[in-house]
């Protein structure tokens, strides 16, 4: 219940257009986590800007207040992308309405970090690795920036050591790098940055596959053991979204705090 309330409070602040970095604003500590999560790229922040190691300065806020949920999905500022805390560990209850931690993505931030796939800027950083070499072993492509490939190699080794009935949810995979848009928003997909992987669709659930008039009914068949391994290595899980996508994992260490 506490988590549900926390989601609701975080989202209410977005809707109310709370001033940026007010006392106790969860974005303040989230910004510290953001800078700490990407030490190769980010140098620091103050209460208005994010500073990159190459000297680039980005505004935290875009000045727009009272954004609706669809606007947050399509036009998130850097502050917006940090506003909903990600609940690490097993979920006690299904996500609250519109609690999609990690789905608000500031396009300028991710394009600066990983490149624009439509401009051919992502593929030079892609590397291949064998996914679950003891069970499946086919080659997948992810970015080497921020050590994403190394983290995914570690995830692969740990899942490969799980019992067959559990690790079966992790192969065959549905994809990693693909330069495309998110189905329901048209915004760049994290798959286009080389930071995401979709596991076995045969045991996955995606809200978009179901009729979606009215409240969304939560579904999940992804084993907790697999989710815990991904979270340990800096990947968030789409099964913790109200708009659930349980095959989807994405490298977002800033949302997982200290690992
Ligand atoms: Zn995905």
mmCIF file of C-alpha atoms and ligand atoms in Angstrom:
data_model
loop_
_atom_site.group_PDB
_atom_site.id
_atom_site.type_symbol
_atom_site.label_atom_id
_atom_site.label_comp_id
_atom_site.label_asym_id
_atom_site.label_seq_id
_atom_site.Cartn_x
_atom_site.Cartn_y
_atom_site.Cartn_z
ATOM 1 C CA UNK A 1 0.000 0.000 0.000
ATOM 2 C CA UNK A 2 2.824 2.369 0.869
ATOM 3 C CA UNK A 3 4.251 1.902 -2.596
ATOM 4 C CA UNK A 4 0.905 2.631 -4.221
ATOM 5 C CA UNK A 5 0.581 5.819 -2.200
ATOM 6 C CA UNK A 6 4.109 6.785 -3.120
ATOM 7 C CA UNK A 7 3.289 6.394 -6.811
ATOM 8 C CA UNK A 8 0.132 8.404 -6.416
ATOM 9 C CA UNK A 9 1.936 11.181 -4.552
ATOM 10 C CA UNK A 10 4.717 11.355 -7.134
ATOM 11 C CA UNK A 11 2.287 11.568 -9.980
ATOM 12 C CA UNK A 12 0.082 14.139 -8.258
ATOM 13 C CA UNK A 13 3.127 16.398 -7.970
ATOM 14 C CA UNK A 14 3.663 16.166 -11.717
ATOM 15 C CA UNK A 15 0.069 17.073 -12.401
ATOM 16 C CA UNK A 16 0.196 19.954 -9.935
ATOM 17 C CA UNK A 17 3.326 21.316 -11.587
ATOM 18 C CA UNK A 18 5.243 21.393 -8.311
ATOM 19 C CA UNK A 19 8.282 23.694 -8.346
ATOM 20 C CA UNK A 20 11.443 21.916 -9.368
ATOM 21 C CA UNK A 21 13.614 20.636 -6.530
ATOM 22 C CA UNK A 22 11.484 21.874 -3.671
ATOM 23 C CA UNK A 23 12.494 20.629 -0.244
ATOM 24 C CA UNK A 24 12.006 16.857 -0.070
ATOM 25 C CA UNK A 25 11.355 16.709 -3.808
ATOM 26 C CA UNK A 26 12.139 13.110 -4.778
ATOM 27 C CA UNK A 27 13.757 14.465 -7.939
ATOM 28 C CA UNK A 28 16.630 15.880 -5.822
ATOM 29 C CA UNK A 29 17.912 12.474 -4.694
ATOM 30 C CA UNK A 30 16.971 10.957 -8.044
ATOM 31 C CA UNK A 31 19.291 13.479 -9.744
ATOM 32 C CA UNK A 32 22.181 12.432 -7.514
ATOM 33 C CA UNK A 33 21.471 8.826 -8.544
ATOM 34 C CA UNK A 34 21.341 9.869 -12.198
ATOM 35 C CA UNK A 35 24.804 11.449 -12.111
ATOM 36 C CA UNK A 36 26.213 8.513 -10.136
ATOM 37 C CA UNK A 37 24.714 5.963 -12.535
ATOM 38 C CA UNK A 38 26.529 7.306 -15.619
ATOM 39 C CA UNK A 39 30.012 8.282 -14.414
ATOM 40 C CA UNK A 40 31.490 8.091 -17.934
ATOM 41 C CA UNK A 41 29.009 10.615 -19.310
ATOM 42 C CA UNK A 42 27.735 12.880 -16.547
ATOM 43 C CA UNK A 43 29.710 15.314 -14.386
ATOM 44 C CA UNK A 44 27.104 16.797 -12.056
ATOM 45 C CA UNK A 45 23.934 18.804 -11.614
ATOM 46 C CA UNK A 46 22.532 21.820 -9.806
ATOM 47 C CA UNK A 47 18.881 22.668 -9.212
ATOM 48 C CA UNK A 48 18.315 23.709 -12.818
ATOM 49 C CA UNK A 49 20.781 21.911 -15.060
ATOM 50 C CA UNK A 50 22.536 18.637 -15.782
ATOM 51 C CA UNK A 51 26.235 18.871 -16.683
ATOM 52 C CA UNK A 52 27.876 16.370 -19.030
ATOM 53 C CA UNK A 53 31.568 15.527 -18.988
ATOM 54 C CA UNK A 54 32.024 17.071 -22.449
ATOM 55 C CA UNK A 55 30.741 20.412 -21.129
ATOM 56 C CA UNK A 56 27.192 20.133 -22.477
ATOM 57 C CA UNK A 57 24.604 21.695 -20.174
ATOM 58 C CA UNK A 58 20.994 20.477 -20.328
ATOM 59 C CA UNK A 59 17.994 22.027 -18.545
ATOM 60 C CA UNK A 60 16.277 19.745 -16.023
ATOM 61 C CA UNK A 61 12.871 21.292 -16.633
ATOM 62 C CA UNK A 62 11.250 22.427 -19.863
ATOM 63 C CA UNK A 63 9.116 24.929 -17.970
ATOM 64 C CA UNK A 64 5.869 23.194 -18.903
ATOM 65 C CA UNK A 65 3.622 22.658 -15.906
ATOM 66 C CA UNK A 66 0.613 20.444 -15.452
ATOM 67 C CA UNK A 67 1.488 17.959 -18.200
ATOM 68 C CA UNK A 68 -1.017 15.184 -18.786
ATOM 69 C CA UNK A 69 0.103 11.560 -18.817
ATOM 70 C CA UNK A 70 0.193 11.389 -22.650
ATOM 71 C CA UNK A 71 2.231 14.619 -22.695
ATOM 72 C CA UNK A 72 4.688 13.202 -20.162
ATOM 73 C CA UNK A 73 5.116 10.105 -22.351
ATOM 74 C CA UNK A 74 5.798 12.173 -25.450
ATOM 75 C CA UNK A 75 7.516 15.284 -24.069
ATOM 76 C CA UNK A 76 9.280 14.369 -20.832
ATOM 77 C CA UNK A 77 11.930 16.670 -19.406
ATOM 78 C CA UNK A 78 14.932 15.216 -17.565
ATOM 79 C CA UNK A 79 13.151 15.970 -14.271
ATOM 80 C CA UNK A 80 9.975 14.266 -15.511
ATOM 81 C CA UNK A 81 11.876 11.105 -16.370
ATOM 82 C CA UNK A 82 12.913 10.771 -12.710
ATOM 83 C CA UNK A 83 9.638 11.620 -10.992
ATOM 84 C CA UNK A 84 8.076 8.169 -10.545
ATOM 85 C CA UNK A 85 10.250 5.998 -8.262
ATOM 86 C CA UNK A 86 10.952 2.494 -9.526
ATOM 87 C CA UNK A 87 10.024 -0.169 -6.928
ATOM 88 C CA UNK A 88 12.956 -2.557 -6.696
ATOM 89 C CA UNK A 89 12.176 -6.147 -5.654
ATOM 90 C CA UNK A 90 8.965 -8.189 -5.863
ATOM 91 C CA UNK A 91 5.754 -6.229 -6.439
ATOM 92 C CA UNK A 92 3.303 -6.391 -3.516
ATOM 93 C CA UNK A 93 0.417 -5.091 -5.628
ATOM 94 C CA UNK A 94 -0.105 -4.376 -9.324
ATOM 95 C CA UNK A 95 1.149 -0.933 -10.383
ATOM 96 C CA UNK A 96 -1.175 2.004 -9.684
ATOM 97 C CA UNK A 97 -2.962 3.693 -12.583
ATOM 98 C CA UNK A 98 -0.426 5.387 -14.893
ATOM 99 C CA UNK A 99 2.501 4.448 -12.626
ATOM 100 C CA UNK A 100 5.035 3.585 -15.348
ATOM 101 C CA UNK A 101 8.454 4.249 -13.732
ATOM 102 C CA UNK A 102 10.994 4.669 -16.508
ATOM 103 C CA UNK A 103 8.572 5.212 -19.393
ATOM 104 C CA UNK A 104 8.960 8.999 -19.313
ATOM 105 C CA UNK A 105 12.163 9.435 -21.325
ATOM 106 C CA UNK A 106 13.747 12.729 -22.315
ATOM 107 C CA UNK A 107 14.703 12.160 -25.933
ATOM 108 C CA UNK A 108 17.540 14.722 -25.892
ATOM 109 C CA UNK A 109 19.116 12.950 -22.903
ATOM 110 C CA UNK A 110 19.037 9.474 -24.443
ATOM 111 C CA UNK A 111 20.075 10.645 -27.893
ATOM 112 C CA UNK A 112 23.034 12.485 -26.385
ATOM 113 C CA UNK A 113 23.951 9.404 -24.354
ATOM 114 C CA UNK A 114 23.561 6.660 -26.971
ATOM 115 C CA UNK A 115 23.115 8.407 -30.331
ATOM 116 C CA UNK A 116 20.250 8.769 -32.812
ATOM 117 C CA UNK A 117 19.704 5.424 -34.514
ATOM 118 C CA UNK A 118 18.101 7.080 -37.525
ATOM 119 C CA UNK A 119 21.351 8.995 -38.066
ATOM 120 C CA UNK A 120 23.448 5.826 -37.810
ATOM 121 C CA UNK A 121 24.944 6.962 -34.504
ATOM 122 C CA UNK A 122 24.024 3.898 -32.414
ATOM 123 C CA UNK A 123 25.348 0.995 -34.497
ATOM 124 C CA UNK A 124 29.058 1.955 -34.161
ATOM 125 C CA UNK A 125 28.724 1.244 -30.428
ATOM 126 C CA UNK A 126 26.907 -2.107 -30.760
ATOM 127 C CA UNK A 127 28.685 -5.300 -29.783
ATOM 128 C CA UNK A 128 27.590 -8.921 -30.051
ATOM 129 C CA UNK A 129 27.393 -11.374 -27.206
ATOM 130 C CA UNK A 130 26.059 -14.908 -26.835
ATOM 131 C CA UNK A 131 22.773 -14.943 -24.898
ATOM 132 C CA UNK A 132 22.492 -17.890 -22.468
ATOM 133 C CA UNK A 133 25.399 -19.847 -24.003
ATOM 134 C CA UNK A 134 24.520 -23.025 -22.066
ATOM 135 C CA UNK A 135 20.861 -22.964 -23.143
ATOM 136 C CA UNK A 136 20.430 -21.020 -26.380
ATOM 137 C CA UNK A 137 23.638 -19.261 -27.340
ATOM 138 C CA UNK A 138 22.534 -17.097 -30.232
ATOM 139 C CA UNK A 139 24.222 -13.759 -30.782
ATOM 140 C CA UNK A 140 22.519 -10.550 -29.661
ATOM 141 C CA UNK A 141 23.541 -6.898 -30.149
ATOM 142 C CA UNK A 142 23.612 -4.229 -27.456
ATOM 143 C CA UNK A 143 25.534 -1.020 -26.914
ATOM 144 C CA UNK A 144 28.904 -1.054 -25.204
ATOM 145 C CA UNK A 145 28.356 2.464 -23.826
ATOM 146 C CA UNK A 146 28.036 2.647 -20.034
ATOM 147 C CA UNK A 147 29.113 -1.001 -19.906
ATOM 148 C CA UNK A 148 25.644 -2.194 -20.956
ATOM 149 C CA UNK A 149 27.179 -5.178 -22.778
ATOM 150 C CA UNK A 150 29.171 -6.208 -19.701
ATOM 151 C CA UNK A 151 26.108 -5.968 -17.479
ATOM 152 C CA UNK A 152 24.047 -8.011 -19.924
ATOM 153 C CA UNK A 153 26.785 -10.658 -20.106
ATOM 154 C CA UNK A 154 26.574 -10.962 -16.315
ATOM 155 C CA UNK A 155 22.764 -11.191 -16.488
ATOM 156 C CA UNK A 156 23.087 -13.928 -19.117
ATOM 157 C CA UNK A 157 25.485 -15.994 -17.000
ATOM 158 C CA UNK A 158 23.246 -15.789 -13.937
ATOM 159 C CA UNK A 159 20.056 -16.671 -15.789
ATOM 160 C CA UNK A 160 21.881 -19.543 -17.514
ATOM 161 C CA UNK A 161 22.527 -21.037 -14.051
ATOM 162 C CA UNK A 162 18.804 -21.072 -13.138
ATOM 163 C CA UNK A 163 16.673 -24.248 -13.389
ATOM 164 C CA UNK A 164 15.399 -24.952 -16.901
ATOM 165 C CA UNK A 165 11.725 -24.347 -16.045
ATOM 166 C CA UNK A 166 12.577 -20.800 -14.904
ATOM 167 C CA UNK A 167 15.151 -19.763 -17.486
ATOM 168 C CA UNK A 168 12.848 -20.896 -20.296
ATOM 169 C CA UNK A 169 11.165 -17.476 -19.967
ATOM 170 C CA UNK A 170 14.434 -15.857 -21.108
ATOM 171 C CA UNK A 171 14.773 -17.535 -24.536
ATOM 172 C CA UNK A 172 14.259 -17.437 -27.414
ATOM 173 C CA UNK A 173 14.386 -13.667 -27.145
ATOM 174 C CA UNK A 174 12.118 -11.373 -29.147
ATOM 175 C CA UNK A 175 14.840 -8.785 -29.804
ATOM 176 C CA UNK A 176 17.420 -6.309 -28.578
ATOM 177 C CA UNK A 177 18.605 -3.487 -30.875
ATOM 178 C CA UNK A 178 16.032 -2.208 -33.308
ATOM 179 C CA UNK A 179 15.685 1.347 -34.608
ATOM 180 C CA UNK A 180 11.972 1.862 -34.085
ATOM 181 C CA UNK A 181 9.321 3.808 -32.185
ATOM 182 C CA UNK A 182 7.325 2.753 -29.122
ATOM 183 C CA UNK A 183 4.020 1.284 -30.352
ATOM 184 C CA UNK A 184 1.611 3.488 -28.412
ATOM 185 C CA UNK A 185 3.544 6.790 -28.264
ATOM 186 C CA UNK A 186 5.545 7.068 -31.482
ATOM 187 C CA UNK A 187 8.551 8.187 -29.413
ATOM 188 C CA UNK A 188 12.007 6.607 -29.932
ATOM 189 C CA UNK A 189 12.150 3.140 -28.375
ATOM 190 C CA UNK A 190 14.922 2.254 -25.905
ATOM 191 C CA UNK A 191 15.571 -0.620 -28.303
ATOM 192 C CA UNK A 192 16.871 1.997 -30.738
ATOM 193 C CA UNK A 193 19.576 2.961 -28.239
ATOM 194 C CA UNK A 194 20.779 -0.643 -27.806
ATOM 195 C CA UNK A 195 19.894 -0.691 -24.095
ATOM 196 C CA UNK A 196 16.841 -2.994 -24.080
ATOM 197 C CA UNK A 197 16.039 -6.685 -24.489
ATOM 198 C CA UNK A 198 12.690 -8.438 -24.964
ATOM 199 C CA UNK A 199 12.567 -12.022 -23.657
ATOM 200 C CA UNK A 200 10.369 -14.969 -24.632
ATOM 201 C CA UNK A 201 7.002 -13.724 -25.924
ATOM 202 C CA UNK A 202 5.435 -17.154 -25.218
ATOM 203 C CA UNK A 203 5.487 -16.339 -21.497
ATOM 204 C CA UNK A 204 5.104 -12.573 -21.748
ATOM 205 C CA UNK A 205 2.232 -10.142 -21.408
ATOM 206 C CA UNK A 206 1.890 -6.692 -22.967
ATOM 207 C CA UNK A 207 -0.996 -4.368 -22.231
ATOM 208 C CA UNK A 208 -1.073 -3.227 -25.854
ATOM 209 C CA UNK A 209 -1.919 -6.749 -27.052
ATOM 210 C CA UNK A 210 -5.238 -6.651 -25.186
ATOM 211 C CA UNK A 211 -8.321 -4.511 -25.851
ATOM 212 C CA UNK A 212 -7.546 -1.315 -23.961
ATOM 213 C CA UNK A 213 -10.716 0.613 -23.362
ATOM 214 C CA UNK A 214 -11.207 1.121 -19.632
ATOM 215 C CA UNK A 215 -8.919 0.058 -16.786
ATOM 216 C CA UNK A 216 -5.988 -2.183 -17.641
ATOM 217 C CA UNK A 217 -6.003 -5.628 -16.010
ATOM 218 C CA UNK A 218 -2.497 -6.537 -14.856
ATOM 219 C CA UNK A 219 -0.996 -9.777 -16.151
ATOM 220 C CA UNK A 220 2.416 -11.321 -15.544
ATOM 221 C CA UNK A 221 4.111 -14.703 -16.003
ATOM 222 C CA UNK A 222 7.760 -13.574 -15.852
ATOM 223 C CA UNK A 223 9.602 -15.392 -12.985
ATOM 224 C CA UNK A 224 10.764 -13.183 -10.103
ATOM 225 C CA UNK A 225 14.211 -14.780 -10.234
ATOM 226 C CA UNK A 226 14.804 -13.368 -13.718
ATOM 227 C CA UNK A 227 13.574 -9.893 -12.749
ATOM 228 C CA UNK A 228 15.856 -9.853 -9.679
ATOM 229 C CA UNK A 229 18.928 -10.702 -11.777
ATOM 230 C CA UNK A 230 18.228 -7.907 -14.269
ATOM 231 C CA UNK A 231 17.621 -5.366 -11.481
ATOM 232 C CA UNK A 232 20.876 -6.342 -9.782
ATOM 233 C CA UNK A 233 22.708 -5.369 -12.977
ATOM 234 C CA UNK A 234 20.969 -2.050 -13.612
ATOM 235 C CA UNK A 235 17.998 -3.049 -15.778
ATOM 236 C CA UNK A 236 14.424 -2.028 -14.987
ATOM 237 C CA UNK A 237 11.532 -4.333 -15.877
ATOM 238 C CA UNK A 238 8.426 -3.399 -17.903
ATOM 239 C CA UNK A 239 6.339 -5.658 -15.641
ATOM 240 C CA UNK A 240 6.410 -2.888 -13.040
ATOM 241 C CA UNK A 241 4.448 -0.542 -15.268
ATOM 242 C CA UNK A 242 0.677 0.014 -15.191
ATOM 243 C CA UNK A 243 1.096 -0.221 -18.978
ATOM 244 C CA UNK A 244 2.899 -3.521 -18.440
ATOM 245 C CA UNK A 245 5.328 -5.056 -20.935
ATOM 246 C CA UNK A 246 6.643 -8.098 -19.096
ATOM 247 C CA UNK A 247 9.134 -9.249 -21.757
ATOM 248 C CA UNK A 248 10.927 -5.872 -21.644
ATOM 249 C CA UNK A 249 14.086 -5.028 -19.686
ATOM 250 C CA UNK A 250 15.996 -1.762 -20.124
ATOM 251 C CA UNK A 251 19.316 -0.449 -18.747
ATOM 252 C CA UNK A 252 18.304 2.380 -16.382
ATOM 253 C CA UNK A 253 20.649 2.150 -13.410
ATOM 254 C CA UNK A 254 19.634 5.637 -12.228
ATOM 255 C CA UNK A 255 16.229 4.232 -11.232
ATOM 256 C CA UNK A 256 17.693 1.390 -9.180
ATOM 257 C CA UNK A 257 19.819 3.504 -6.839
ATOM 258 C CA UNK A 258 23.001 2.048 -5.423
ATOM 259 C CA UNK A 259 23.669 -1.423 -6.736
HETATM 260 ZN ZN1 LIG B 1 11.033 -4.035 -25.321
#
